[in-house]
Amino acid sequence: MTQSVVVQVGQCGNQVGCRFWDLALREHAAVNKKGIYDEALSSFFRNVDTRRAGDGPDIYKGKICSLKARALLIDMEEGVVNEILQGPLRDVFDSKQLITDVSGSGNNWAVGYKVYGCQYQENIVEKLRKTAEHCDCLQCFFIIHSMGGGTGSGLGTFVLNLLEDEFPEVYRFVTSVYPSGEDDVITSPYNSVLAMKELNEHADCVLPIENESLFDIVNKIHQMTKSGKLGSTVRQNSLLTSSAGTTKTVQEKPFDAMNNIVANLLLNLTSSARFDGSLNMDLNEISMNLVPFPRLHYLVSSLTPLYTLADVNVPSRRLDQMFSDAFSRDHQLIQADPKHSLYLACALLVRGNVQVSDLRRNIERLKPSLHFVSWNQEGWKTSLCSVPPVGHSHSLLALANNTCVKPTFMELKDRFMKLYKKKAHLHHYLQVDGMEQSCFSEAISSLSDLIEEYNELDATKGGLRTDASRLKIAV
Amino acid sequence: MSIVAVQLGQCGNQIGREVFNTIYGDAHGTHGLCSRKENEAYHDACAERFFSEAQSGVPVARAVLVDMEPKVISQTLSIAARSGHWKYDDRSHFCQKQGSGNNWANGYCIHGPRNKEAIMNLVQKEAEKCDRLSGFFTIMSMAGGTGSGLGAFVTQCLRDAFPTSFILNHVIWPYSTGEVIVQNYNSVLTLSHLYRSSDALLVHENDVIHKICAQLMHIKQISFRDVNQVIAHQLGSVFQPAHTVEADIHYSRNPLGGLMETLVPHPEFKMLGLRNIPQMPENSLAYSTFSWPGLIKHLRQMLIANAKMEEGIDWQVRPPCPGSTVPSSHSTNKLLHFNTSIANLVILRGKDTHSVDLGSFRDPSLYTSWLNPQDAFNAWKTPRAFNKYEKSASLVSNSQFLLKPLDSVVGKAWNMFASKAYVHQYTKFGIEEEDFLDSFTALEQVISSYTNL
Ligand SMILES: Nc1nc2c(ncn2[C@@H]2O[C@H](COP(=O)(O)OP(=O)(O)OP(=O)(O)O)[C@@H](O)[C@H]2O)c(=O)[nH]1
Ligand SMILES: [Mg+2]
């Protein structure tokens, strides 16, 4: 079995990461009743003998002793990380996995990337190597960060570069929280566009997330649980409870419910690699199947049924509804409408009591309402993991490589241009060592090129499909 | 003689286990419906073919399990062991830490050469356990990366290491509506490479088996397990012992050799399809009776009309009139659907097989003109009933059965290749555009050969 390492950068990255570790622990606790350290656990956790002094040795077999997250926590402020260290998850991390500073990046990508990047490079590399040494087959790094601020965006993409240099063989999946239109960070368009260039060039896959979408989904779940007609009951042991389990004593933070959704995304994304199933999907299959051209690696995700994201038990509706919902606009984790855009590829990752016939039936049913690019008419990747999410019978994660991400990027470009034309706030960036005006022009042209690539694909939509004429054989 | 199975990738391992399960269950079942002597001979021939004796007395499958990820193999081993009836050799498996990621090039160019020695050592050991080795039966899918890429590589190694043994590749054809996005690339690469080193490719299409599960087995929620059981039944119906020569009291000695001899008269034609009737839920068996003439009539029409199962056969399709090379205009349409054969093998199991008339399969108009019709057809029989079916008939056919699926896979892959989509994922591991072109050319050749029968 392989291992993955999570690198959580900045306030957003660490808060989401924190939810991820909490839910991951609960998921494994629910599956692993015997308390034996197994392969599934080993993908995200080390088992450490803490009775020994210092950095205890890893225990590969036998009882769970002390689980340590395969993670690196990076923030240029102390607040969030300190809170984690005082919270219920404190035992999962130790001081050797942390990199913090006191002054923050002032919502400035250049400070995060250039200043802190330079300053902490060695420290980061050393800690990454240490984490990697504890893995016998490191397969993937998951970076969790936001695009709008300074640390997550700047230092996060700096780490992405480091990873490529230091571990070229290891996959780099990035979960990026994009700023919404009314973001309170004025410079967020700059930071996001500068970060996008790095994501374009150095990530294997990017899972874009928009807070607006998370917010809407949380509200929707809220309404579902309130409206009595669904006959919902509180689920004690589902993964999203804030009232049960390890976080009992902690006041729920406003972002927690939203962050739980992202945490679930990562859990479902990796479930088939961690647990058994009749059709496994290893992480290396994701980019192989979903990335037809190197830069087009942005995957729009949706999680259904929504109630698996809440601590409620809504009477199970038709299984097929779960599949339909995965394609509807209001279940996407960014503001996008895949149904009315062009699919390059689509993956359906199913967990629980769902069989291949359910997959086939739904693919055949949904296919006519979706547009696929001419050369990938059967662009489906499917997986079946036998272990459902905690407290539920089944779930679906859909990953779409779809031109519907384009509007998000175009909007970002517009907001960038509005500032950039006036040269607003530019001086804050240009005064940072190593930051030139050309960084801005290169970043925006990288984004424009990406948008253009999607445009070209969109232009083929609805056109006549002609088959490439086949090779002729001399008979 | 013995057959060594090589189970590759998730698909190969899941199906392989089901095959051994079926074979074991059938050989030890109490529904043989034949003389005690016959039953014993059948049982012994089966044991020699597929199992070796362990000290513990539990039969050990003659198999090598290969995957690049550990989960499937460990599950396969433990489910087999839990059956208590048979098991895999504890040492006869090989896995690594991560799969080939659905990348044929990764399996073929990286995992293959890197693990060649270890895998071939296991194969060698398994082969040495056989007093007489008939050959190898590899089981794999062509859509993933390990079964397909590593499978193609291992097949080449088998060919080099065992030049005189037979190699039959069992290949799972992916659902045509898509389940691995690069499945058509992987399939084109797999088929073209297997065509070079394998003696024959025996194909099961997931779509077809899925339909059988739904329409004949009446399974509501179909799992891979269900699909695999149908596949295992069909394979068992071919590979379980049978008498290859009329009135011979001995069971055939070289099952793979016999198969190839009948079915593969020319190296350009290696694609074998399999049909089996009847198939029904176990609890309906007791209430059903079948007559041989009825079964044979169906099976023959399934052959000429290229029907995938006994339901929905087009009974209008007829063989072309003897002597007329140019069909008369009104029958052209039907003739278009006529499935021309190179060679066919029918296997009958159960009651009264000796009296069955198979003349309708010997009809020269079923076959391509360049082969002597006498050589193009063969039948194997045994009075031993198979897997609880009082009567069971199987057809292994080297015909135009797979022409359409092949043409469709090549066409889809070619469309994708024209856009260059996903090609970078392969060049990363050392498969160049040239290699793709070679594979396309090879398969267009196969398509053209089968088309022009
Ligand atoms: N009939 C059947 N098909 C299966 C089964 N498992 C997988 N498949 C098919 O196999 C193809 C996927 O290939 P896998 O066997 O999973 O891949 P692999 O050989 O393990 O290769 P990698 O996972 O890429 O390393 C798809 O066409 C699946 O439908 C099974 O148990 N039965
Ligand atoms: Mg696999």
PDB file of N, CA and C in Angstrom, chain A residues 357-405:
ATOM      1  N   SER A 357     -23.783  -2.783 -11.849  1.00  0.00           N
ATOM      2  CA  SER A 357     -25.004  -2.553 -12.634  1.00  0.00           C
ATOM      3  C   SER A 357     -25.603  -1.178 -12.334  1.00  0.00           C
ATOM      4  N   ASP A 358     -25.476  -0.715 -11.092  1.00  0.00           N
ATOM      5  CA  ASP A 358     -25.970   0.628 -10.762  1.00  0.00           C
ATOM      6  C   ASP A 358     -25.177   1.685 -11.531  1.00  0.00           C
ATOM      7  N   LEU A 359     -23.879   1.462 -11.622  1.00  0.00           N
ATOM      8  CA  LEU A 359     -23.028   2.385 -12.374  1.00  0.00           C
ATOM      9  C   LEU A 359     -23.405   2.413 -13.841  1.00  0.00           C
ATOM     10  N   ARG A 360     -23.519   1.232 -14.433  1.00  0.00           N
ATOM     11  CA  ARG A 360     -23.805   1.166 -15.869  1.00  0.00           C
ATOM     12  C   ARG A 360     -25.155   1.801 -16.175  1.00  0.00           C
ATOM     13  N   ARG A 361     -26.142   1.459 -15.362  1.00  0.00           N
ATOM     14  CA  ARG A 361     -27.486   1.980 -15.600  1.00  0.00           C
ATOM     15  C   ARG A 361     -27.475   3.509 -15.575  1.00  0.00           C
ATOM     16  N   ASN A 362     -26.804   4.047 -14.588  1.00  0.00           N
ATOM     17  CA  ASN A 362     -26.835   5.497 -14.450  1.00  0.00           C
ATOM     18  C   ASN A 362     -25.997   6.207 -15.504  1.00  0.00           C
ATOM     19  N   ILE A 363     -24.906   5.612 -15.887  1.00  0.00           N
ATOM     20  CA  ILE A 363     -24.115   6.215 -16.955  1.00  0.00           C
ATOM     21  C   ILE A 363     -24.941   6.244 -18.243  1.00  0.00           C
ATOM     22  N   GLU A 364     -25.618   5.148 -18.527  1.00  0.00           N
ATOM     23  CA  GLU A 364     -26.431   5.126 -19.745  1.00  0.00           C
ATOM     24  C   GLU A 364     -27.591   6.114 -19.661  1.00  0.00           C
ATOM     25  N   ARG A 365     -28.123   6.263 -18.461  1.00  0.00           N
ATOM     26  CA  ARG A 365     -29.256   7.170 -18.276  1.00  0.00           C
ATOM     27  C   ARG A 365     -28.824   8.632 -18.402  1.00  0.00           C
ATOM     28  N   LEU A 366     -27.665   8.954 -17.844  1.00  0.00           N
ATOM     29  CA  LEU A 366     -27.261  10.356 -17.775  1.00  0.00           C
ATOM     30  C   LEU A 366     -26.540  10.837 -19.028  1.00  0.00           C
ATOM     31  N   LYS A 367     -25.910   9.914 -19.684  1.00  0.00           N
ATOM     32  CA  LYS A 367     -25.084  10.245 -20.840  1.00  0.00           C
ATOM     33  C   LYS A 367     -25.779  11.173 -21.851  1.00  0.00           C
ATOM     34  N   PRO A 368     -27.023  10.888 -22.235  1.00  0.00           N
ATOM     35  CA  PRO A 368     -27.670  11.730 -23.256  1.00  0.00           C
ATOM     36  C   PRO A 368     -27.804  13.200 -22.850  1.00  0.00           C
ATOM     37  N   SER A 369     -27.805  13.481 -21.562  1.00  0.00           N
ATOM     38  CA  SER A 369     -27.981  14.875 -21.149  1.00  0.00           C
ATOM     39  C   SER A 369     -26.641  15.588 -20.960  1.00  0.00           C
ATOM     40  N   LEU A 370     -25.553  14.915 -21.268  1.00  0.00           N
ATOM     41  CA  LEU A 370     -24.236  15.520 -21.053  1.00  0.00           C
ATOM     42  C   LEU A 370     -23.496  15.650 -22.381  1.00  0.00           C
ATOM     43  N   HIS A 371     -22.657  16.673 -22.462  1.00  0.00           N
ATOM     44  CA  HIS A 371     -21.858  16.844 -23.676  1.00  0.00           C
ATOM     45  C   HIS A 371     -20.430  16.396 -23.415  1.00  0.00           C
ATOM     46  N   PHE A 372     -19.980  15.454 -24.195  1.00  0.00           N
ATOM     47  CA  PHE A 372     -18.584  15.022 -24.095  1.00  0.00           C
ATOM     48  C   PHE A 372     -17.828  15.459 -25.346  1.00  0.00           C
ATOM     49  N   VAL A 373     -16.567  15.752 -25.170  1.00  0.00           N
ATOM     50  CA  VAL A 373     -15.726  16.155 -26.282  1.00  0.00           C
ATOM     51  C   VAL A 373     -15.671  15.026 -27.312  1.00  0.00           C
ATOM     52  N   SER A 374     -15.550  15.394 -28.570  1.00  0.00           N
ATOM     53  CA  SER A 374     -15.742  14.412 -29.639  1.00  0.00           C
ATOM     54  C   SER A 374     -14.818  13.203 -29.530  1.00  0.00           C
ATOM     55  N   TRP A 375     -13.596  13.414 -29.072  1.00  0.00           N
ATOM     56  CA  TRP A 375     -12.665  12.290 -29.035  1.00  0.00           C
ATOM     57  C   TRP A 375     -12.749  11.496 -27.736  1.00  0.00           C
ATOM     58  N   ASN A 376     -13.689  11.840 -26.885  1.00  0.00           N
ATOM     59  CA  ASN A 376     -13.804  11.083 -25.639  1.00  0.00           C
ATOM     60  C   ASN A 376     -15.269  10.877 -25.283  1.00  0.00           C
ATOM     61  N   GLN A 377     -16.012  10.317 -26.217  1.00  0.00           N
ATOM     62  CA  GLN A 377     -17.448  10.140 -26.022  1.00  0.00           C
ATOM     63  C   GLN A 377     -17.783   9.199 -24.875  1.00  0.00           C
ATOM     64  N   GLU A 378     -16.904   8.274 -24.595  1.00  0.00           N
ATOM     65  CA  GLU A 378     -17.151   7.357 -23.476  1.00  0.00           C
ATOM     66  C   GLU A 378     -16.163   7.667 -22.359  1.00  0.00           C
ATOM     67  N   GLY A 379     -16.021   8.955 -22.072  1.00  0.00           N
ATOM     68  CA  GLY A 379     -14.973   9.397 -21.141  1.00  0.00           C
ATOM     69  C   GLY A 379     -15.285   9.183 -19.678  1.00  0.00           C
ATOM     70  N   TRP A 380     -15.633   7.959 -19.302  1.00  0.00           N
ATOM     71  CA  TRP A 380     -15.964   7.669 -17.902  1.00  0.00           C
ATOM     72  C   TRP A 380     -14.903   6.835 -17.234  1.00  0.00           C
ATOM     73  N   LYS A 381     -14.623   7.188 -15.996  1.00  0.00           N
ATOM     74  CA  LYS A 381     -13.777   6.347 -15.159  1.00  0.00           C
ATOM     75  C   LYS A 381     -14.586   6.017 -13.917  1.00  0.00           C
ATOM     76  N   THR A 382     -14.620   4.746 -13.559  1.00  0.00           N
ATOM     77  CA  THR A 382     -15.463   4.369 -12.428  1.00  0.00           C
ATOM     78  C   THR A 382     -14.684   3.581 -11.383  1.00  0.00           C
ATOM     79  N   SER A 383     -15.132   3.682 -10.144  1.00  0.00           N
ATOM     80  CA  SER A 383     -14.528   2.846  -9.110  1.00  0.00           C
ATOM     81  C   SER A 383     -15.573   2.475  -8.070  1.00  0.00           C
ATOM     82  N   LEU A 384     -15.371   1.318  -7.468  1.00  0.00           N
ATOM     83  CA  LEU A 384     -16.295   0.817  -6.446  1.00  0.00           C
ATOM     84  C   LEU A 384     -15.499   0.457  -5.199  1.00  0.00           C
ATOM     85  N   CYS A 385     -15.750   1.205  -4.138  1.00  0.00           N
ATOM     86  CA  CYS A 385     -15.074   0.930  -2.869  1.00  0.00           C
ATOM     87  C   CYS A 385     -16.112   0.339  -1.931  1.00  0.00           C
ATOM     88  N   SER A 386     -15.768  -0.756  -1.286  1.00  0.00           N
ATOM     89  CA  SER A 386     -16.808  -1.448  -0.513  1.00  0.00           C
ATOM     90  C   SER A 386     -17.099  -0.790   0.831  1.00  0.00           C
ATOM     91  N   VAL A 387     -16.236   0.085   1.297  1.00  0.00           N
ATOM     92  CA  VAL A 387     -16.446   0.706   2.604  1.00  0.00           C
ATOM     93  C   VAL A 387     -17.166   2.041   2.437  1.00  0.00           C
ATOM     94  N   PRO A 388     -18.393   2.155   2.932  1.00  0.00           N
ATOM     95  CA  PRO A 388     -19.134   3.422   2.780  1.00  0.00           C
ATOM     96  C   PRO A 388     -18.649   4.456   3.792  1.00  0.00           C
ATOM     97  N   PRO A 389     -19.060   5.709   3.617  1.00  0.00           N
ATOM     98  CA  PRO A 389     -18.723   6.709   4.617  1.00  0.00           C
ATOM     99  C   PRO A 389     -19.369   6.326   5.951  1.00  0.00           C
ATOM    100  N   VAL A 390     -18.779   6.750   7.029  1.00  0.00           N
ATOM    101  CA  VAL A 390     -19.265   6.363   8.351  1.00  0.00           C
ATOM    102  C   VAL A 390     -20.746   6.702   8.511  1.00  0.00           C
ATOM    103  N   GLY A 391     -21.505   5.734   8.908  1.00  0.00           N
ATOM    104  CA  GLY A 391     -22.901   5.985   9.226  1.00  0.00           C
ATOM    105  C   GLY A 391     -23.822   6.035   8.025  1.00  0.00           C
ATOM    106  N   HIS A 392     -23.310   5.728   6.842  1.00  0.00           N
ATOM    107  CA  HIS A 392     -24.162   5.791   5.661  1.00  0.00           C
ATOM    108  C   HIS A 392     -24.007   4.531   4.838  1.00  0.00           C
ATOM    109  N   SER A 393     -24.925   4.363   3.877  1.00  0.00           N
ATOM    110  CA  SER A 393     -24.848   3.125   3.104  1.00  0.00           C
ATOM    111  C   SER A 393     -24.078   3.312   1.805  1.00  0.00           C
ATOM    112  N   HIS A 394     -24.095   4.528   1.267  1.00  0.00           N
ATOM    113  CA  HIS A 394     -23.370   4.724   0.020  1.00  0.00           C
ATOM    114  C   HIS A 394     -23.096   6.210  -0.208  1.00  0.00           C
ATOM    115  N   SER A 395     -22.184   6.476  -1.127  1.00  0.00           N
ATOM    116  CA  SER A 395     -21.901   7.869  -1.483  1.00  0.00           C
ATOM    117  C   SER A 395     -21.223   7.903  -2.833  1.00  0.00           C
ATOM    118  N   LEU A 396     -21.209   9.090  -3.404  1.00  0.00           N
ATOM    119  CA  LEU A 396     -20.605   9.263  -4.719  1.00  0.00           C
ATOM    120  C   LEU A 396     -19.795  10.546  -4.753  1.00  0.00           C
ATOM    121  N   LEU A 397     -18.611  10.448  -5.279  1.00  0.00           N
ATOM    122  CA  LEU A 397     -17.829  11.637  -5.590  1.00  0.00           C
ATOM    123  C   LEU A 397     -17.653  11.657  -7.105  1.00  0.00           C
ATOM    124  N   ALA A 398     -18.112  12.755  -7.718  1.00  0.00           N
ATOM    125  CA  ALA A 398     -17.908  12.894  -9.163  1.00  0.00           C
ATOM    126  C   ALA A 398     -16.814  13.923  -9.392  1.00  0.00           C
ATOM    127  N   LEU A 399     -15.879  13.580 -10.256  1.00  0.00           N
ATOM    128  CA  LEU A 399     -14.818  14.511 -10.627  1.00  0.00           C
ATOM    129  C   LEU A 399     -14.957  14.779 -12.117  1.00  0.00           C
ATOM    130  N   ALA A 400     -15.096  16.051 -12.450  1.00  0.00           N
ATOM    131  CA  ALA A 400     -15.315  16.369 -13.850  1.00  0.00           C
ATOM    132  C   ALA A 400     -14.185  17.236 -14.379  1.00  0.00           C
ATOM    133  N   ASN A 401     -13.591  16.781 -15.464  1.00  0.00           N
ATOM    134  CA  ASN A 401     -12.724  17.684 -16.201  1.00  0.00           C
ATOM    135  C   ASN A 401     -13.620  18.307 -17.251  1.00  0.00           C
ATOM    136  N   ASN A 402     -14.045  19.527 -16.968  1.00  0.00           N
ATOM    137  CA  ASN A 402     -15.140  20.116 -17.717  1.00  0.00           C
ATOM    138  C   ASN A 402     -14.845  21.597 -17.940  1.00  0.00           C
ATOM    139  N   THR A 403     -15.257  22.080 -19.105  1.00  0.00           N
ATOM    140  CA  THR A 403     -14.967  23.486 -19.407  1.00  0.00           C
ATOM    141  C   THR A 403     -15.764  24.443 -18.515  1.00  0.00           C
ATOM    142  N   CYS A 404     -16.603  23.915 -17.653  1.00  0.00           N
ATOM    143  CA  CYS A 404     -17.367  24.792 -16.753  1.00  0.00           C
ATOM    144  C   CYS A 404     -16.488  25.503 -15.730  1.00  0.00           C
ATOM    145  N   VAL A 405     -15.230  25.132 -15.613  1.00  0.00           N
ATOM    146  CA  VAL A 405     -14.344  25.896 -14.713  1.00  0.00           C
ATOM    147  C   VAL A 405     -13.997  27.246 -15.325  1.00  0.00           C
TER     148      VAL A 405
END
